[in-house]
Coordinates of C-alpha atoms in Angstrom, one line a residue:
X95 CA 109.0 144.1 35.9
X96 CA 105.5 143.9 37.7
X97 CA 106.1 144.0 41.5
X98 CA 104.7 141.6 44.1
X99 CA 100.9 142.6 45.1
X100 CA 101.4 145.4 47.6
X101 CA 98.7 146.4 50.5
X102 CA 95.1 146.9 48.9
X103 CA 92.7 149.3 49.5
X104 CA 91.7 150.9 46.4
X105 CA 88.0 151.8 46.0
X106 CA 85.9 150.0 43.6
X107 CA 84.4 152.0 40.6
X108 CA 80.7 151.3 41.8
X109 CA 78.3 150.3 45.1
X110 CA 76.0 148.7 42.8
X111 CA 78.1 145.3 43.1
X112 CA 77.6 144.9 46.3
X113 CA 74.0 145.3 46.3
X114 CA 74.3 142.1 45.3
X115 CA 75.5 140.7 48.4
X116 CA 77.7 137.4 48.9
X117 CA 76.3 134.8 46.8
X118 CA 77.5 131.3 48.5
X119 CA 77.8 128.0 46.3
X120 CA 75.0 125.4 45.6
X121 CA 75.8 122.6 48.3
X122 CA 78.4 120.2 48.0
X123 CA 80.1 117.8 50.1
X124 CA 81.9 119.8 52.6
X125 CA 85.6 119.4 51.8
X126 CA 87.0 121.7 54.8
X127 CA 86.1 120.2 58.0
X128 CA 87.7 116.7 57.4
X129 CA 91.1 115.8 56.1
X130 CA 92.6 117.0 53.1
X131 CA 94.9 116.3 50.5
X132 CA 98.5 117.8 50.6
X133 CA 97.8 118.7 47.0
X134 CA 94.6 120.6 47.7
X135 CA 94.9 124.9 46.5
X136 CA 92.9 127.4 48.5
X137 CA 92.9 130.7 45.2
X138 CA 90.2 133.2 43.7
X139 CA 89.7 133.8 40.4
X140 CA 87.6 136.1 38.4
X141 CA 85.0 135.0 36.5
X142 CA 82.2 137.1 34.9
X143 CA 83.1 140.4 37.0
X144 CA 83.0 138.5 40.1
X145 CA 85.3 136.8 42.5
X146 CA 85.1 132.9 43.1
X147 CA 86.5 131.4 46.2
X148 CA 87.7 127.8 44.9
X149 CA 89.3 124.9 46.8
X150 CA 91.0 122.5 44.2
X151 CA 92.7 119.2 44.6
X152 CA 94.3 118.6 40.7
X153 CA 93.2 116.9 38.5
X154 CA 89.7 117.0 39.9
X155 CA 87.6 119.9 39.1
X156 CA 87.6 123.0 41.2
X157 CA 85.2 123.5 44.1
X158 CA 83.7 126.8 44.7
X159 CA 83.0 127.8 47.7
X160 CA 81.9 131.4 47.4
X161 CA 81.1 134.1 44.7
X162 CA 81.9 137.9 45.9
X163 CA 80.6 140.7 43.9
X164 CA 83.8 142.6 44.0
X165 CA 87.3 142.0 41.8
X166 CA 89.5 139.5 43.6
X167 CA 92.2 141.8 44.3
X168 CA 89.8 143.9 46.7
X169 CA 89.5 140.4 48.6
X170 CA 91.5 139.0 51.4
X171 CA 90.6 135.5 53.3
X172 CA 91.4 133.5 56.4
X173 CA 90.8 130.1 58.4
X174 CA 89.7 129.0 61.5
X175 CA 92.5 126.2 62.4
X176 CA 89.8 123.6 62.1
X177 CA 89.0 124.8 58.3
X178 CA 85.6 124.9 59.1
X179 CA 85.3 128.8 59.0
X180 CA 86.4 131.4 56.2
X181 CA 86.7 135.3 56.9
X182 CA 86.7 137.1 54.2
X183 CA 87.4 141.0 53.9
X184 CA 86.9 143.0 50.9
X185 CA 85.9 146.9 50.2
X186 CA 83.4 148.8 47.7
X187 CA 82.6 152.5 47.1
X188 CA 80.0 154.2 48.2
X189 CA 77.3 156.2 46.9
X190 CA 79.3 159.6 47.8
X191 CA 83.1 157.9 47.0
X192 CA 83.7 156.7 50.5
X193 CA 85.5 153.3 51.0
X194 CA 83.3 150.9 52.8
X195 CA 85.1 147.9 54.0
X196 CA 82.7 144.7 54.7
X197 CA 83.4 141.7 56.8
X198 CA 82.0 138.1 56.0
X199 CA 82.2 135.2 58.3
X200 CA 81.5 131.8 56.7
X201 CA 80.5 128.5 57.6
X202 CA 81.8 126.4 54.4
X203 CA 80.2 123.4 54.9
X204 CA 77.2 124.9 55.1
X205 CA 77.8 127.8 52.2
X206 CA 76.0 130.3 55.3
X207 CA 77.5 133.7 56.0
X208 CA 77.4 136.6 59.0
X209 CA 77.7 139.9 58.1
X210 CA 80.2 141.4 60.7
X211 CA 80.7 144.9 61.6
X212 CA 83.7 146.3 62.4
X213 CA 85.9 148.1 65.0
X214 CA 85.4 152.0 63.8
X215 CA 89.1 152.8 64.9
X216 CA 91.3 152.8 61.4
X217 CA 91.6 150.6 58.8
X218 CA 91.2 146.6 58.7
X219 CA 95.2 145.2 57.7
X220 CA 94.8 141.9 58.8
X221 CA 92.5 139.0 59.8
X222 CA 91.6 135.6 60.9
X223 CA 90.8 133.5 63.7
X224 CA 92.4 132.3 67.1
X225 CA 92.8 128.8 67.9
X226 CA 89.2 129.2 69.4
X227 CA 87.8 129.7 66.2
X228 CA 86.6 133.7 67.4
X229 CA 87.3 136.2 64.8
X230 CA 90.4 138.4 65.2
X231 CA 91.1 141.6 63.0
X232 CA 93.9 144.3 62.9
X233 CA 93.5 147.9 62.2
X234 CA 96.2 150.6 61.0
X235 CA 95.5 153.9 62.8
X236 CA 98.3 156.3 61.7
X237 CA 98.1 160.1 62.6
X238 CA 96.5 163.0 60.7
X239 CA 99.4 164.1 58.2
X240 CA 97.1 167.0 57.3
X241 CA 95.1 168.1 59.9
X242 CA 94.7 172.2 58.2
X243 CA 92.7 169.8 55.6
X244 CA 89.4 170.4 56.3
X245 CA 87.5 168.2 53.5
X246 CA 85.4 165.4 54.7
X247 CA 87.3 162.3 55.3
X248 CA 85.5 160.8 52.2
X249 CA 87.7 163.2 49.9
X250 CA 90.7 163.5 52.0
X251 CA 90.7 159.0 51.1
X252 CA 91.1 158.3 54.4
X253 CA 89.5 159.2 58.1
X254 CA 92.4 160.4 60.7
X255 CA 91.6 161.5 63.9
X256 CA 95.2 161.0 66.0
X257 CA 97.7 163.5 66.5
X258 CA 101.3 163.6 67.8
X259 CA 101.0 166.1 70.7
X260 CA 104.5 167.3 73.0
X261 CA 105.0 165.7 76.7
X262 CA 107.4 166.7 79.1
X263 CA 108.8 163.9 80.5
X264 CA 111.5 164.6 83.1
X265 CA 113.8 167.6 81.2
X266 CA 112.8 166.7 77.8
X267 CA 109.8 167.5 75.5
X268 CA 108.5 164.1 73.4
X269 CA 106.0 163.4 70.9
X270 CA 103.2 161.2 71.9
X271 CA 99.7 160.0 70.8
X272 CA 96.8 160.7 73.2
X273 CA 94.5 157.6 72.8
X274 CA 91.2 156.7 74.8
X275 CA 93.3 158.5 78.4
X276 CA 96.7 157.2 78.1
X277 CA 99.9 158.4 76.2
X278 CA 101.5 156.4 73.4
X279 CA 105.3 157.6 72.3
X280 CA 105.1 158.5 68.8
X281 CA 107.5 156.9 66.2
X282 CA 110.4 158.9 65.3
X283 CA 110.2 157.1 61.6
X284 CA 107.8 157.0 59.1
X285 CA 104.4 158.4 59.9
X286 CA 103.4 158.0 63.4
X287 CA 100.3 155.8 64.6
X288 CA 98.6 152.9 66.5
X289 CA 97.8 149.6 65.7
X290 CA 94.9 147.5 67.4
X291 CA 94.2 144.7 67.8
X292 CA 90.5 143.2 68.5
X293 CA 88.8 140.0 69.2
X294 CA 84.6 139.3 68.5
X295 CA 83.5 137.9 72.2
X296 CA 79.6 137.6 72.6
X297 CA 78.5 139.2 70.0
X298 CA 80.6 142.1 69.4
X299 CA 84.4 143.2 69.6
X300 CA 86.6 143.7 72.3
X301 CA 89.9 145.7 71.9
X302 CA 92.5 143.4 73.0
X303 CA 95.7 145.3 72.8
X304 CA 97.0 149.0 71.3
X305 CA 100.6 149.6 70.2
X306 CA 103.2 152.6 68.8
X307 CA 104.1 152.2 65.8
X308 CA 105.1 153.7 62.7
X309 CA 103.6 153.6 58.9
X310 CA 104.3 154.8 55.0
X311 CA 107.9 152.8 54.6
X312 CA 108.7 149.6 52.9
X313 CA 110.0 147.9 56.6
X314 CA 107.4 149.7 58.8
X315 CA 105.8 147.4 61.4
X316 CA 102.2 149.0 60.8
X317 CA 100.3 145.8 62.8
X318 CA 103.4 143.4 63.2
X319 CA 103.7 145.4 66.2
X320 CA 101.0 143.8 68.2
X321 CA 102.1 141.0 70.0
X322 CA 98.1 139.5 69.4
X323 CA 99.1 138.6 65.8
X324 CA 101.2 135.8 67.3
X325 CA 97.4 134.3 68.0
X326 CA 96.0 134.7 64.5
X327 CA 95.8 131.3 62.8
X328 CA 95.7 131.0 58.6
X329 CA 96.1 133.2 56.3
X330 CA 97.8 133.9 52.6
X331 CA 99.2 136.2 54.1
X332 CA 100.2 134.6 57.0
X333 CA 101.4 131.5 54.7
X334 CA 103.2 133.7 52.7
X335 CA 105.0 135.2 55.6
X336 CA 106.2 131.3 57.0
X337 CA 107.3 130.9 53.5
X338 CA 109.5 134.0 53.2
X339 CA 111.0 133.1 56.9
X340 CA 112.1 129.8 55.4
X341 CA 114.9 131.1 53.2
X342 CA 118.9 131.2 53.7
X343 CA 120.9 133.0 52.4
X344 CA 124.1 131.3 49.8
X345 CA 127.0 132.5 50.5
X346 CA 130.0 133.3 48.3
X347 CA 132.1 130.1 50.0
X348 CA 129.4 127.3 49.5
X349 CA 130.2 125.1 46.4
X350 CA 126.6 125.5 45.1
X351 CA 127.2 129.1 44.6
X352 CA 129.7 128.5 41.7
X353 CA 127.3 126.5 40.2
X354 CA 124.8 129.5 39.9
X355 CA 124.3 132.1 37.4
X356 CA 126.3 135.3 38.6
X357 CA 124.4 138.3 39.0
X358 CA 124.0 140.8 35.9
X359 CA 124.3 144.1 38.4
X360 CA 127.5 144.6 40.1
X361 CA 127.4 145.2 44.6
X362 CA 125.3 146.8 46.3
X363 CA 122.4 146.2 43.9
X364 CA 123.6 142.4 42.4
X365 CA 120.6 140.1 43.5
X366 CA 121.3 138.0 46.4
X367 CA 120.6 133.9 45.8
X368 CA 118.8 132.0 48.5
X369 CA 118.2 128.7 49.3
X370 CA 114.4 127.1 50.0
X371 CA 115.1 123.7 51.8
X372 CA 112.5 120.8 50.6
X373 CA 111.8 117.4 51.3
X374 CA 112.9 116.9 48.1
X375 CA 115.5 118.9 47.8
X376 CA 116.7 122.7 48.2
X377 CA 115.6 125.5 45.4
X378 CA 117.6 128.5 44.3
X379 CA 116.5 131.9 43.0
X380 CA 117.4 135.6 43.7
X381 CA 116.5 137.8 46.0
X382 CA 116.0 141.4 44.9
X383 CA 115.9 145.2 45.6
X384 CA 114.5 147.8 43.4
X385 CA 112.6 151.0 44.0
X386 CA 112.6 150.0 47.6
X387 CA 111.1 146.6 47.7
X388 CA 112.7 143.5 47.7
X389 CA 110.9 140.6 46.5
X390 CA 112.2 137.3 45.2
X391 CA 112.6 136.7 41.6
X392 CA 112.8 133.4 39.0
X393 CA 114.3 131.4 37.6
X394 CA 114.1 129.1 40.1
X395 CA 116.6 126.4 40.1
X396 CA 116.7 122.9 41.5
X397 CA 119.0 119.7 41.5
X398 CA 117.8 117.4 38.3
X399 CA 119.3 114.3 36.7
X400 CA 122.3 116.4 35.2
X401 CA 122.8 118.4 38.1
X402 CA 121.7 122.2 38.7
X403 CA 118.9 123.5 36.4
X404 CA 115.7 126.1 36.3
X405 CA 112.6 124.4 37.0
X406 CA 110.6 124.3 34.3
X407 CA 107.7 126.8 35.0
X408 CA 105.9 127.1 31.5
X409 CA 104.7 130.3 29.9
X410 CA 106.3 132.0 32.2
X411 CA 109.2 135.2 32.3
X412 CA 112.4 134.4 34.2
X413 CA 112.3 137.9 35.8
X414 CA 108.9 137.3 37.4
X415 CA 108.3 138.0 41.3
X416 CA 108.2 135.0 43.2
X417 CA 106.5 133.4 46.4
X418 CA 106.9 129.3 47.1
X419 CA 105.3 127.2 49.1
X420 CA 106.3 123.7 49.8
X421 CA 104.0 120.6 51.7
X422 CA 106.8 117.8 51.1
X423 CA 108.0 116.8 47.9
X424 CA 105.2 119.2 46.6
X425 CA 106.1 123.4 45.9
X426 CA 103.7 125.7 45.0
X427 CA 105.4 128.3 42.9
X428 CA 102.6 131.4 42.6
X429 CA 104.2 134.4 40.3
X430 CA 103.4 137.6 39.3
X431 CA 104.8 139.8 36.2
X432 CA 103.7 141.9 33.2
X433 CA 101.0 139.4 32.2
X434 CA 99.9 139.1 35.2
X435 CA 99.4 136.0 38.2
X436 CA 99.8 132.6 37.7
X437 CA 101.0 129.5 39.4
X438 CA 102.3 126.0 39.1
X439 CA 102.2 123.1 41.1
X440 CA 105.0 120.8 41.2
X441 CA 105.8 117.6 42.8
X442 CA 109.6 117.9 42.9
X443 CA 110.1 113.9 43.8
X444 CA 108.3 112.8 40.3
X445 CA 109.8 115.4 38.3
X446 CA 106.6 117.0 36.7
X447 CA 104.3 120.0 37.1
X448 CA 100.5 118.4 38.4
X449 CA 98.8 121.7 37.8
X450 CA 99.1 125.4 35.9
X451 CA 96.6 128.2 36.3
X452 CA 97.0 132.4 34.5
X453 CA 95.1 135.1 36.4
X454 CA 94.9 133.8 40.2
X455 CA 94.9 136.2 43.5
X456 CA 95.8 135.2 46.9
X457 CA 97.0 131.5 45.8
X458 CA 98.2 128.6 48.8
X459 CA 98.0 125.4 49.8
X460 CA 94.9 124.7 51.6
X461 CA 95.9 124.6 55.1
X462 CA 95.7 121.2 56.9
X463 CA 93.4 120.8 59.5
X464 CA 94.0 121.3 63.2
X465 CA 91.9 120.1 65.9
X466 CA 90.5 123.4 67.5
X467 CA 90.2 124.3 71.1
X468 CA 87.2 125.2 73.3
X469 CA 85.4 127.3 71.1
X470 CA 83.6 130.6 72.7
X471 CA 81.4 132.0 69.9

């Protein structure tokens, strides 16, 4: 069983990639700022040791909008609300091993790109933009779990600087993290640390907001803490998130439930079967625990002509880890398992798949377009 993608971070093997820079697409007509089709796919894909950026509306051919000189798993994108913008966020090694994280904000009707630098406290987690089209990012700043270490940050694989130090408050000693003159209680779970949150206004970044919280476990907060990623607009991740939130659970009563296949593992561990409610219709699959994640697993089953049945997803292994994403009658099923990614795109209301693709990273829909407010760039 391959497990869902997890948080990325991993150094590349080499610098030399990036001397290379971001290499944007020959110009086309701009497909993001206007309308789009509900079909249309936002994925990347490698090709030739690099990573395209494509937009694709099946069965025309795939548009790309930017070539990275990284792996697509070291990527991570975003959208202003407007589609007019991309952020994109990958990492490469350096010269000496250290992990250099680069920012890229793109114009994608124009194929132009800023280079962006970024906030120097912790690591970027998330990204995007507010509904004013101004770049937001998030940062992970957990505490030094071996401060004695004294190697260079570079060879320790990460650059700490915070500390849980004891306050008396009242009678009582407590833990807390000293950051920039004011205390912050330290997280009795998980590894201790901050998350922050900043904005780019005129030219550079403004912290926004700091937060307690707590790292290194499976239902950590790490930045959902911060109340500013209620602001950030869309995401894969984000997407991903909606989709998750959009699942009930089937109970034991409902009639559908007899109708399903009954777990192979007994309680506690017996998957769980959800329902994902559609405009055409509600899906089924399982939920599942194992080595401390859960993620949700195929087959995935819908109501067809003779009643309950798996939706065809071709090529595919019924114990694969599952995200969907539905935009009406349409569902985006995007998979991962021991050969790898893949998706398929189904319209559910005329019964056939419109689209199957092996090997893609950080697959959606295209998000629709929003009109944006008064921009401050």
């Amino acid at each position: 069983m391959r497990f869902p993608p997890v948080s990325w971070g991993l150094p590349l093997a080499t610098a030399l990639l990036f001397a290379g820079g971001l290499s944007l697409a020959k110009p086309n007509p701009s497909p993001t700022a206007d309308a789009v089709p509900e079909a249309t796919l936002s994925y990347l894909k490698d090709v030739s040791g690099r990573c395209r950026w494509l937009q694709h509306t099946p069965p025309a051919d795939p548009r790309t909008l930017a070539t990275l000189p990284v792996a697509c798993h070291q990527v991570r994108l975003a959208w202003s609300a407007d589609g007019a913008q991309g952020l994109v966020h990958f990492k490469t090694e350096g010269l000496n091993g250290e992990e250099m994280a680069h920012l890229w904000r793109v114009r994608l009707d124009a194929r132009q790109h800023t280079v962006m630098t970024l906030p120097p406290q912790g690591d970027l987690a998330r990204h995007g933009f507010d509904a004013e089209g101004r770049p937001l990012v998030f940062l992970e700043d957990p505490i030094d779990l071996f401060p004695e270490d004294e190697n260079p940050p570079e060879q320790k694989g990460y650059a700490p600087y915070l500390k849980v130090v004891p306050r008396l408050e009242g009678t009582r000693m407590r833990g807390v993290i000293a950051f920039e003159g004011q205390d912050y209680p330290a997280s009795d779970t998980g590894i201790p640390g901050l998350a922050h949150a900043f904005r780019w206004e005129e030219g550079g970044w403004t912290r926004i907001e700091t937060r307690s919280t707590s790292y290194g476990e499976d239902a950590a907060p790490g930045v959902r803490a911060l109340e500013a990623l209620q602001s950030l607009g869309p995401s894969p991740e984000a997407m991903e998130d909606a989709a998750r939130e959009r699942f009930t659970r089937v109970t034991d009563t409902e009639a559908v439930r007899a109708k399903l296949p009954s777990p192979k593992l007994p309680a506690p561990s017996a998957p769980v079967w959800r329902r994902f409610d559609t405009a055409a219709g509600p899906l089924y699959l399982t939920q599942v625990q194992e080595g401390g994640i859960t993620y949700d697993e195929g087959p995935v089953y819908t109501e067809g002509p003779k009643g309950l049945e798996p939706l065809p997803l071709q090529g595919t292994r019924a114990d694969s880890a599952l995200t969907l994403f539905t935009r009406g009658s349409l569902v985006l099923v995007v998979g991962d398992n021991d050969q790898g990614t893949f998706l398929r795109l189904w319209d559910l209301k005329a019964r056939r798949m419109l689209f199957a693709l092996e090997g893609p990273e950080q697959a959606s829909f295209w998000p629709l377009p929003v009109p944006q407010k008064s921009a401050a760039r």
